[in-house]
Amino acid sequence: VDLSELGEFGFIETLRGWAPNVDTGDDAAIVTLGGQTFALTTDALVEGIHFRRDWSEPLDIGWKAVSVNVSDLAASGARPCWILLALAVPPETGAEFLQGIYRGVSEACDSYGCVLVGGDTVRADEVVIAITAMGVVEGSPLRRRGAEVGDVVAVTGPLGRAATGVNLLLSGDPKWVLPEDALPCIDAHRRPIARVAEGIRLGAAGAHAAIDLSDGLASDVHRLAEACGHGVELFDIPIADEVLRIADARGWDAEAIALTGGEDFELLVTGPESVLGELIPIGRIVDDGVYIVRDDKRENLPASGFDHFSGR
Amino acid sequence: VDLSELGEFGFIETLRGWAPNVDTGDDAAIVTLGGQTFALTTDALVEGIHFRRDWSEPLDIGWKAVSVNVSDLAASGARPCWILLALAVPPETGAEFLQGIYRGVSEACDSYGCVLVGGDTVRADEVVIAITAMGVVEGSPLRRRGAEVGDVVAVTGPLGRAATGVNLLLSGDPKWVLPEDALPCIDAHRRPIARVAEGIRLGAAGAHAAIDLSDGLASDVHRLAEACGHGVELFDIPIADEVLRIADARGWDAEAIALTGGEDFELLVTGPESVLGELIPIGRIVDDGVYIVRDDKRENLPASGFDHFSGR
């Protein structure tokens, strides 16, 4: 069995057997010590897979590396405290690139109210940026498994911008249609913003479960369903206006982008309607299955989001 | 300026300007929250630089990745609690290799009394194993800067085994001289043991400062001297018996191996003699400079240990 066959889902399943203490069912690990609850997470970005130097400035890459980790803390309702950075770079890497990465990391830390406290820099053939983020949870942590049948499912914002940005960058067209729409989409890919305040507020307000939308709504909804042991029925896919206009001009499928594009880093949250009041409702927790309702008909929604091992 | 010119020392100096919150003067970052003190560290291993698959089993590589991080916690007097693993692997990597890495990580965690709580696996061109370790410090943390003039400088064990093991492996000689001496040296390279109990005990007993001997006694002593603002005078280099016998048989310089070889992962500790009673005394803290005393004469000791950027 090799990884290209396993894919990320299969790999996580296999991993459970190898390292039973790793709770792969949440965005961050939840641990307690001395009466305090902490959320811990690590996510690595690899050049050519998670970022490209011809698409993103070093500053943006550093920012993004922090944001994808802090987003996992946000999905746990945690307040980010400390960041560690393990950076693998080819020896010929320019100091300017490294400085940009560090500045981007520092800017993101300032923005999220956490501190870069440690790091390691090693020589490698390609750039790998591994960040570990630690946060503190004041009340009860948000966990995927907390979702209950009947919960409203809602998101903190409309979807599809980052994937649309990637599609525009991949298309290589220097004259983007509707540049005033294109730039926010490309920025969403380059400098995603983790929903920290929302995560803390929703956790404190009594939301039942949360997951950050990193791999695409479709696959992330499957993960939530698997973790909580129930099902999800979606009745709306909230698509960002820029995405709708660009998809219309380009002949792209806006709903497919929003469903499978990934990297939105909005939070998907479940709970009573009273708690999720300001969010965008998109569905509800049901007994089992993962469905999308179109024209009053339930269709099965496959988990076909972004998968690091099967390629993009 | 590129990294190959900077070397690790220069890089850390430069980094201080870019990320002022990163306190590069200790093995682990020390942070406090809610009245508790934590030590945090991250260290990455890269295939071909920090390990070779033809020299080490996956089980050993996983063990070592944890040990080098836990050793940083030990040098802070911290008790290891949580481990996170970010693993970058080529997509064609066999499941057997990955399983071995995870098993080695789990074995090391069990041995050190900590728990692997999270991880990320990403695709890359080469294997990079980035571990983050968190520990809790019950009393005052050990820090390099705590060394005081007049302190005894001592180590938790004799030096040179791991570097001798690497030299034997590099020599490629299948019939190693003195196999009963060679195997402990190769094991010291493959499966280093972090001095966790010693670090906790010495911290609680009132040792003043500590550093783990990861890059070589010479360079690590320079780091300690720089961090505390004083000097170090060494009057003895404790060399493991196996190293003495192998060096004698091979015509190698045993003292040079012990001084610059690296990867011993013994702790170098400073403090009053009463606290360091069971350790091997090797020198004392002086006003300034880094010296070795030979035949009653002081010689300057250059920092020429293992440097990841200049190659080994």
XYZ file of C-alpha atoms in Angstrom:
624
model
C 0.000 0.000 0.000
C 1.471 3.364 -0.861
C 0.322 6.815 0.040
C -0.832 7.781 -3.403
C -3.390 4.991 -3.118
C -4.304 5.655 0.478
C -5.225 9.299 0.065
C -5.650 11.399 3.133
C -8.840 9.746 4.352
C -7.380 6.279 4.090
C -4.181 7.420 5.670
C -5.924 8.874 8.684
C -7.817 5.615 9.122
C -4.567 3.668 8.979
C -2.864 6.095 11.313
C -5.465 5.449 13.993
C -4.141 1.933 14.252
C -0.515 3.051 14.494
C -0.853 5.898 16.945
C -4.002 5.351 18.954
C -3.397 8.428 21.113
C -3.684 10.744 18.135
C -7.288 11.859 18.100
C -7.696 12.574 14.405
C -11.330 13.538 14.861
C -10.768 17.248 15.574
C -8.968 20.178 14.042
C -6.817 20.495 17.144
C -5.919 18.134 19.970
C -7.551 19.076 23.271
C -5.482 18.479 26.403
C -5.838 19.570 29.998
C -3.220 20.289 32.621
C -3.541 21.907 36.006
C -7.180 22.743 35.405
C -6.480 24.535 32.119
C -7.613 23.331 28.704
C -5.340 23.729 25.707
C -5.767 23.201 21.986
C -2.704 22.022 20.030
C -2.306 21.664 16.310
C 0.380 21.315 13.656
C 0.075 21.868 9.910
C 2.841 21.946 7.351
C 2.956 23.818 4.038
C 5.105 22.464 1.203
C 6.298 24.542 -1.741
C 4.577 23.572 -4.977
C 1.702 21.919 -3.126
C 0.437 24.491 -0.634
C 2.084 27.593 -2.059
C 4.049 28.746 -5.087
C 6.653 31.462 -4.969
C 5.463 32.843 -8.296
C 1.968 33.271 -6.854
C 2.650 34.444 -3.325
C 5.126 36.795 -1.676
C 7.172 35.296 1.194
C 5.239 37.608 3.518
C 1.973 35.998 2.381
C 3.379 32.476 2.721
C 4.418 33.127 6.321
C 1.022 34.673 7.060
C -0.801 31.706 5.553
C 1.268 29.131 7.447
C 0.158 30.714 10.721
C -3.444 31.221 9.589
C -4.084 27.600 8.628
C -2.934 26.536 12.105
C -4.741 29.281 13.988
C -7.870 28.328 12.027
C -7.682 24.879 13.649
C -7.556 26.559 17.057
C -10.502 28.779 16.085
C -12.514 25.654 15.233
C -11.854 24.482 18.805
C -12.978 27.775 20.301
C -9.435 28.409 21.523
C -7.569 31.676 21.895
C -4.171 31.369 20.131
C -1.199 31.881 22.462
C 2.030 30.435 21.095
C 3.432 29.562 17.697
C 6.502 27.463 16.811
C 8.019 27.391 13.335
C 10.124 24.572 11.886
C 11.440 25.750 8.538
C 13.203 23.485 6.038
C 14.885 25.422 3.224
C 17.427 24.721 0.497
C 20.843 26.113 1.494
C 20.869 28.470 -1.479
C 17.661 30.162 -0.277
C 18.031 33.918 -0.194
C 17.886 35.747 3.102
C 15.159 37.927 1.609
C 12.849 34.933 1.241
C 13.514 33.765 4.800
C 13.065 37.234 6.181
C 9.754 37.512 4.327
C 8.541 34.219 5.803
C 9.461 35.338 9.309
C 7.885 38.762 8.821
C 4.693 37.159 7.536
C 4.642 34.795 10.509
C 5.189 37.720 12.884
C 2.491 39.846 11.230
C -0.013 37.016 11.490
C 0.920 36.395 15.131
C 0.406 40.080 15.927
C -2.927 40.024 14.151
C -4.154 36.916 16.000
C -2.766 37.990 19.372
C -0.282 35.136 19.710
C 3.507 35.037 19.953
C 6.145 33.228 17.914
C 8.174 31.662 20.711
C 10.451 29.170 18.996
C 11.770 27.776 15.794
C 14.174 25.533 13.996
C 15.704 26.041 10.579
C 17.141 23.075 8.714
C 18.558 22.422 5.289
C 16.393 20.515 2.806
C 15.822 20.171 -0.931
C 12.577 22.113 -0.859
C 10.780 24.569 1.366
C 8.641 22.998 4.108
C 7.040 25.265 6.692
C 5.767 23.316 9.697
C 3.914 25.407 12.247
C 2.629 24.309 15.622
C 0.019 26.459 17.318
C -1.138 26.316 20.911
C -4.171 28.009 22.306
C -6.103 28.109 25.525
C -9.790 27.269 25.806
C -11.575 29.292 28.473
C -14.755 27.220 28.636
C -15.626 23.977 26.872
C -13.761 23.281 23.635
C -15.682 22.969 20.381
C -15.344 19.456 18.979
C -16.642 17.888 15.817
C -18.274 15.097 17.764
C -20.479 17.564 19.645
C -22.987 17.943 16.795
C -26.521 16.768 17.670
C -29.362 15.681 15.437
C -31.545 18.734 14.781
C -28.660 21.225 15.052
C -28.578 24.043 12.587
C -25.443 23.915 10.407
C -24.082 27.353 9.567
C -20.918 28.986 8.222
C -19.158 32.207 9.148
C -18.978 33.465 5.576
C -19.629 32.717 1.896
C -17.391 30.202 0.129
C -15.317 29.736 -2.979
C -13.066 32.797 -3.058
C -9.720 31.071 -2.437
C -10.397 28.274 -4.927
C -11.481 30.827 -7.501
C -8.246 32.708 -6.851
C -6.263 29.512 -7.471
C -8.240 28.845 -10.657
C -7.459 32.359 -11.888
C -3.762 31.938 -11.069
C -3.720 28.523 -12.761
C -5.384 29.953 -15.856
C -2.334 32.181 -16.199
C -4.387 34.881 -17.877
C -2.750 38.238 -17.104
C -5.915 40.135 -17.979
C -8.265 38.717 -15.394
C -11.901 39.271 -16.007
C -13.382 41.628 -13.455
C -10.165 42.519 -11.610
C -12.141 44.065 -8.747
C -13.588 40.597 -8.176
C -10.396 38.695 -8.962
C -8.197 40.420 -6.407
C -10.237 39.499 -3.312
C -10.263 35.903 -4.534
C -6.503 35.804 -5.048
C -6.015 37.483 -1.667
C -8.241 34.825 -0.085
C -5.805 32.214 -1.389
C -2.695 34.182 -0.437
C -3.679 35.574 2.947
C -6.548 33.592 4.466
C -7.958 34.944 7.703
C -8.676 32.550 10.556
C -12.006 33.151 12.303
C -10.562 33.430 15.803
C -13.023 35.853 17.379
C -15.961 33.929 15.904
C -14.642 30.601 17.227
C -14.173 31.936 20.743
C -17.564 33.667 20.734
C -19.433 30.643 19.358
C -17.727 28.302 21.799
C -18.616 30.522 24.741
C -22.186 30.984 23.464
C -22.831 27.245 23.481
C -22.358 26.090 19.894
C -22.232 22.294 19.764
C -19.538 21.566 17.166
C -17.240 23.242 14.672
C -14.821 22.421 11.862
C -12.765 24.795 9.765
C -13.366 24.619 6.024
C -9.844 23.903 4.863
C -10.272 21.053 2.378
C -13.625 21.959 0.847
C -17.169 22.035 2.194
C -18.015 18.591 0.790
C -15.135 16.709 2.370
C -15.235 18.711 5.593
C -18.945 17.989 6.030
C -18.164 14.290 5.621
C -15.524 14.596 8.345
C -17.961 16.288 10.686
C -20.570 13.598 9.986
C -18.049 10.844 10.638
C -16.818 12.430 13.869
C -20.260 13.030 15.371
C -21.796 9.788 14.156
C -24.749 11.555 12.561
C -25.515 12.918 9.095
C -25.625 16.328 7.446
C -28.229 17.697 5.081
C -27.243 20.850 3.213
C -29.955 23.031 1.714
C -27.806 25.950 0.639
C -24.257 26.503 -0.592
C -23.414 30.121 0.149
C -21.219 31.345 -2.694
C -19.323 34.621 -2.541
C -20.611 37.256 -4.988
C -17.186 37.607 -6.629
C -17.153 33.874 -7.272
C -20.616 33.961 -8.859
C -19.641 36.790 -11.208
C -16.266 35.312 -12.192
C -17.730 31.838 -12.696
C -20.459 33.353 -14.850
C -17.914 35.233 -16.996
C -15.614 32.228 -17.304
C -18.182 29.504 -17.641
C -17.066 27.848 -14.407
C -19.319 25.892 -12.026
C -19.553 28.208 -9.025
C -21.285 25.635 -6.831
C -18.619 23.008 -7.532
C -15.938 25.547 -6.622
C -17.670 26.384 -3.353
C -18.291 22.710 -2.545
C -14.886 21.272 -3.312
C -12.420 24.143 -3.658
C -11.058 24.277 -0.157
C -8.983 26.882 1.682
C -11.944 29.041 2.632
C -11.048 28.837 6.331
C -14.537 29.832 7.319
C -15.882 27.938 10.316
C -18.730 25.497 9.878
C -20.603 25.451 13.182
C -23.550 23.478 14.496
C -25.898 24.245 17.349
C -29.235 25.800 18.263
C -30.439 28.550 15.930
C -30.354 31.047 18.802
C -26.577 30.627 19.105
C -25.813 30.781 15.381
C -27.955 33.860 14.740
C -25.446 35.938 12.780
C -24.046 33.066 10.707
C -25.236 31.859 7.320
C -27.449 28.768 7.796
C -26.655 26.074 5.221
C -28.189 22.882 6.569
C -28.935 20.733 9.578
C -27.682 17.649 11.380
C -29.716 14.549 10.491
C -29.568 10.922 11.558
C -27.132 9.719 8.927
C -25.836 10.251 5.415
C -24.485 13.387 3.783
C -26.941 15.040 1.436
C -27.529 18.132 -0.537
C -31.141 19.169 -1.196
C -31.768 20.463 -4.697
C -35.278 21.223 -5.971
C -36.704 19.541 -2.850
C -34.811 16.341 -3.686
C -32.080 14.817 -1.552
C -28.895 13.861 -3.403
C -25.907 12.110 -1.903
C -22.985 14.506 -1.561
C -19.656 12.744 -2.175
C -16.532 13.713 -0.250
C -14.448 14.953 -3.131
C -12.657 17.966 -1.773
C -9.007 18.856 -1.935
C -6.820 15.873 -1.057
C -3.118 16.434 -0.474
C -2.099 12.931 -1.473
C -4.151 12.528 -4.618
C -2.959 15.901 -5.906
C -5.012 18.980 -6.661
C 23.656 36.850 1.758
C 22.662 33.221 1.467
C 22.286 30.561 4.084
C 25.328 28.570 3.105
C 27.380 31.625 4.005
C 25.461 32.487 7.137
C 25.824 29.148 8.846
C 23.629 28.454 11.831
C 25.267 30.922 14.201
C 24.997 33.774 11.727
C 21.465 32.784 10.903
C 20.349 32.851 14.507
C 21.886 36.311 14.885
C 20.023 37.496 11.796
C 16.825 35.875 12.963
C 16.904 37.878 16.165
C 16.364 40.972 14.084
C 13.469 39.472 12.141
C 11.546 37.824 14.941
C 12.441 39.576 18.187
C 10.017 37.473 20.217
C 11.915 34.298 19.447
C 14.297 33.824 22.326
C 17.013 31.848 20.606
C 19.107 31.706 23.769
C 17.629 28.506 25.203
C 16.942 24.972 24.090
C 13.235 25.494 24.621
C 11.021 28.562 24.843
C 9.709 29.181 28.355
C 6.200 30.575 28.630
C 3.763 30.968 31.494
C -0.008 30.878 31.538
C -2.395 30.744 34.449
C 0.457 30.322 36.930
C 1.937 27.343 35.088
C 5.290 27.352 33.325
C 5.720 25.508 30.045
C 8.691 24.667 27.866
C 8.090 24.522 24.103
C 10.466 23.405 21.404
C 10.469 22.312 17.781
C 13.194 20.455 15.893
C 13.021 18.980 12.412
C 14.934 16.018 10.989
C 15.635 15.856 7.257
C 16.515 12.675 5.389
C 20.113 12.644 4.247
C 21.126 15.295 6.787
C 19.843 14.064 10.136
C 19.185 10.429 9.260
C 19.733 7.951 6.464
C 17.383 5.078 5.733
C 20.326 2.780 5.018
C 21.697 3.482 8.500
C 18.565 3.617 10.625
C 15.319 1.690 10.795
C 12.132 3.788 10.576
C 11.502 2.838 14.219
C 14.829 4.431 15.193
C 14.192 7.552 13.111
C 10.862 8.131 14.844
C 12.459 7.538 18.236
C 15.263 9.974 17.484
C 12.914 12.707 16.236
C 11.158 12.646 19.621
C 14.391 12.340 21.613
C 16.079 15.401 20.129
C 13.045 17.469 21.052
C 12.555 15.964 24.492
C 16.254 16.604 25.119
C 15.556 20.333 24.696
C 12.838 20.040 27.326
C 15.226 18.132 29.609
C 17.727 20.987 29.320
C 14.982 23.288 30.612
C 14.185 21.019 33.547
C 10.757 20.329 32.067
C 8.653 17.174 32.210
C 7.550 16.259 28.670
C 3.767 16.172 28.206
C 2.686 16.476 24.576
C 4.201 15.771 21.184
C 3.005 16.871 17.742
C 4.356 15.405 14.517
C 4.349 17.101 11.110
C 5.560 14.568 8.576
C 6.437 15.415 4.974
C 6.902 12.330 2.792
C 7.155 11.544 -0.909
C 3.842 10.108 -2.156
C 5.502 6.805 -3.119
C 6.628 6.251 0.476
C 5.718 2.781 1.652
C 3.217 2.373 4.459
C 5.818 0.263 6.257
C 8.168 3.230 6.537
C 5.430 5.519 7.818
C 4.233 2.925 10.270
C 7.796 2.526 11.549
C 8.150 6.272 12.061
C 4.886 6.412 13.989
C 5.767 3.356 16.066
C 9.162 4.854 16.914
C 7.510 8.119 17.887
C 5.004 6.251 20.050
C 7.708 4.134 21.706
C 9.726 7.218 22.556
C 6.651 8.986 23.906
C 5.859 5.997 26.128
C 9.445 5.928 27.344
C 9.515 9.646 28.176
C 6.037 9.701 29.670
C 4.518 12.030 27.090
C 1.713 11.603 24.569
C 1.570 12.071 20.808
C -1.542 14.227 20.534
C -1.539 15.493 16.973
C -0.019 15.362 13.574
C -0.107 16.359 9.958
C 1.107 14.367 6.963
C 1.884 16.161 3.725
C 3.401 15.242 0.387
C 6.929 16.413 -0.343
C 10.008 15.439 -2.377
C 11.914 14.199 0.663
C 11.200 13.081 4.200
C 11.048 15.888 6.779
C 9.992 15.028 10.329
C 9.114 18.127 12.323
C 8.302 17.470 15.963
C 7.040 19.925 18.518
C 7.358 19.016 22.183
C 5.687 20.674 25.146
C 6.590 20.135 28.739
C 5.675 21.551 32.100
C 8.198 23.019 34.517
C 7.272 22.453 38.155
C 9.727 24.926 39.695
C 12.093 27.360 38.019
C 13.152 26.483 34.482
C 16.802 25.862 33.691
C 18.104 28.487 31.281
C 21.487 28.957 29.662
C 21.715 32.485 30.956
C 21.569 31.306 34.579
C 25.247 30.276 34.701
C 27.298 32.230 37.270
C 31.034 32.848 37.488
C 32.501 30.159 39.720
C 29.898 27.529 38.801
C 31.080 24.009 38.269
C 30.429 22.825 34.707
C 29.492 19.144 34.521
C 27.950 16.654 32.107
C 25.539 13.784 32.640
C 27.713 11.249 30.800
C 30.835 10.677 28.715
C 30.898 11.957 25.140
C 31.683 10.889 21.612
C 29.658 7.715 21.132
C 27.173 8.988 18.534
C 29.847 10.726 16.433
C 31.967 7.592 16.549
C 28.949 5.615 15.396
C 28.500 7.997 12.449
C 32.213 7.722 11.617
C 31.942 3.932 11.615
C 28.861 4.047 9.398
C 30.561 6.529 7.051
C 33.631 4.332 6.827
C 31.374 1.688 5.325
C 33.525 -1.093 6.736
C 31.298 -4.120 7.286
C 33.815 -5.669 9.673
C 33.888 -3.030 12.356
C 36.784 -3.198 14.751
C 35.679 -4.184 18.212
C 32.006 -4.851 17.449
C 31.155 -4.890 21.158
C 32.328 -1.252 21.220
C 30.946 -0.319 17.808
C 27.338 -1.303 18.504
C 26.776 1.018 21.483
C 28.223 3.875 19.404
C 25.958 3.179 16.452
C 23.007 2.821 18.808
C 23.897 6.186 20.343
C 23.522 7.712 16.881
C 20.370 5.775 16.034
C 18.471 5.941 19.311
C 19.737 8.772 21.503
C 18.259 8.961 24.986
C 17.167 12.325 26.337
C 18.199 12.954 29.966
C 14.715 13.775 31.199
C 14.951 12.541 34.799
C 18.349 14.221 35.212
C 17.062 17.562 33.879
C 14.054 17.565 36.192
C 16.158 16.528 39.208
C 18.908 19.064 38.538
C 16.401 21.847 37.965
C 14.636 21.067 41.225
C 17.943 20.737 43.096
C 18.991 24.267 42.174
C 21.324 23.898 39.197
C 21.941 27.296 37.617
C 21.976 26.560 33.886
C 21.823 23.743 31.363
C 22.204 23.051 27.664
C 21.844 19.770 25.813
C 24.896 18.616 23.875
C 23.358 18.281 20.445
C 25.830 20.032 18.159
C 29.114 19.169 19.885
C 30.652 20.155 23.210
C 32.776 22.916 21.669
C 29.974 24.772 19.922
C 27.472 24.163 22.702
C 29.879 25.564 25.297
C 30.209 28.666 23.125
C 26.434 28.976 23.068
C 26.228 28.703 26.828
C 28.981 31.317 27.231
C 27.221 33.683 24.849
C 23.856 33.235 26.552
C 25.120 33.799 30.102
C 27.577 36.560 29.226
C 30.463 34.796 30.957
C 33.177 32.372 29.870
C 33.848 28.670 30.205
C 37.090 26.945 31.071
C 37.189 23.204 30.409
C 39.761 21.083 32.191
C 38.524 17.673 31.107
C 36.806 16.157 28.089
C 35.122 12.990 29.298
C 35.370 10.466 26.490
C 33.396 7.217 26.472
C 35.571 4.105 26.844
C 34.271 2.629 23.587
C 35.285 5.790 21.772
C 38.799 5.660 23.230
C 39.285 2.044 22.167
C 37.848 2.495 18.651
C 39.805 5.716 18.078
C 42.961 3.953 19.209
C 42.364 1.041 16.836
C 41.442 3.291 13.932
C 43.930 6.088 14.480
C 41.162 8.623 15.067
C 41.394 11.664 17.372
C 39.102 10.709 20.245
C 39.199 14.156 21.854
C 38.263 15.870 18.606
C 35.338 13.460 18.238
C 34.146 14.187 21.767
C 34.598 17.952 21.327
C 32.991 18.435 17.949
C 31.061 15.307 17.082
C 27.635 16.248 18.356
C 24.473 14.231 18.998
C 25.539 13.081 22.459
C 22.355 14.520 24.007
C 23.953 14.513 27.427
C 23.134 17.595 29.481
C 25.825 20.108 30.301
C 24.845 21.680 33.595
C 26.320 24.450 35.739
C 25.872 25.193 39.427
C 27.322 24.626 42.871
C 29.341 21.442 43.300
C 26.869 20.209 45.926
C 24.104 20.118 43.322
C 26.121 18.463 40.571
C 27.562 15.754 42.801
C 26.817 12.727 40.626
C 27.741 14.361 37.327
C 31.134 14.378 35.613
C 32.854 17.717 36.295
C 34.533 19.089 33.178
C 35.199 22.761 33.901
C 33.973 25.974 35.469
C 32.341 29.255 34.534
C 34.889 32.084 34.274
C 34.631 35.805 33.459
C 34.953 35.503 29.715
C 36.401 33.495 26.842
C 36.066 29.799 26.067
C 39.142 27.813 26.964
C 40.433 24.329 27.294
C 43.239 23.703 29.793
C 45.910 21.305 28.567
C 49.149 20.693 30.518
C 48.251 23.609 32.787
C 48.013 25.933 29.782
C 44.865 27.709 28.618
C 44.083 27.375 24.909
C 41.217 29.073 23.097
C 38.559 26.552 22.155
C 36.939 27.403 18.820
C 33.254 26.753 18.182
C 33.578 24.228 15.410
C 30.912 21.689 16.123
C 28.279 20.262 13.843
C 26.618 22.977 11.755
C 23.526 22.065 9.726
C 24.096 24.723 7.084
C 27.806 24.288 6.499
C 27.430 20.513 6.294
C 29.054 17.951 8.521
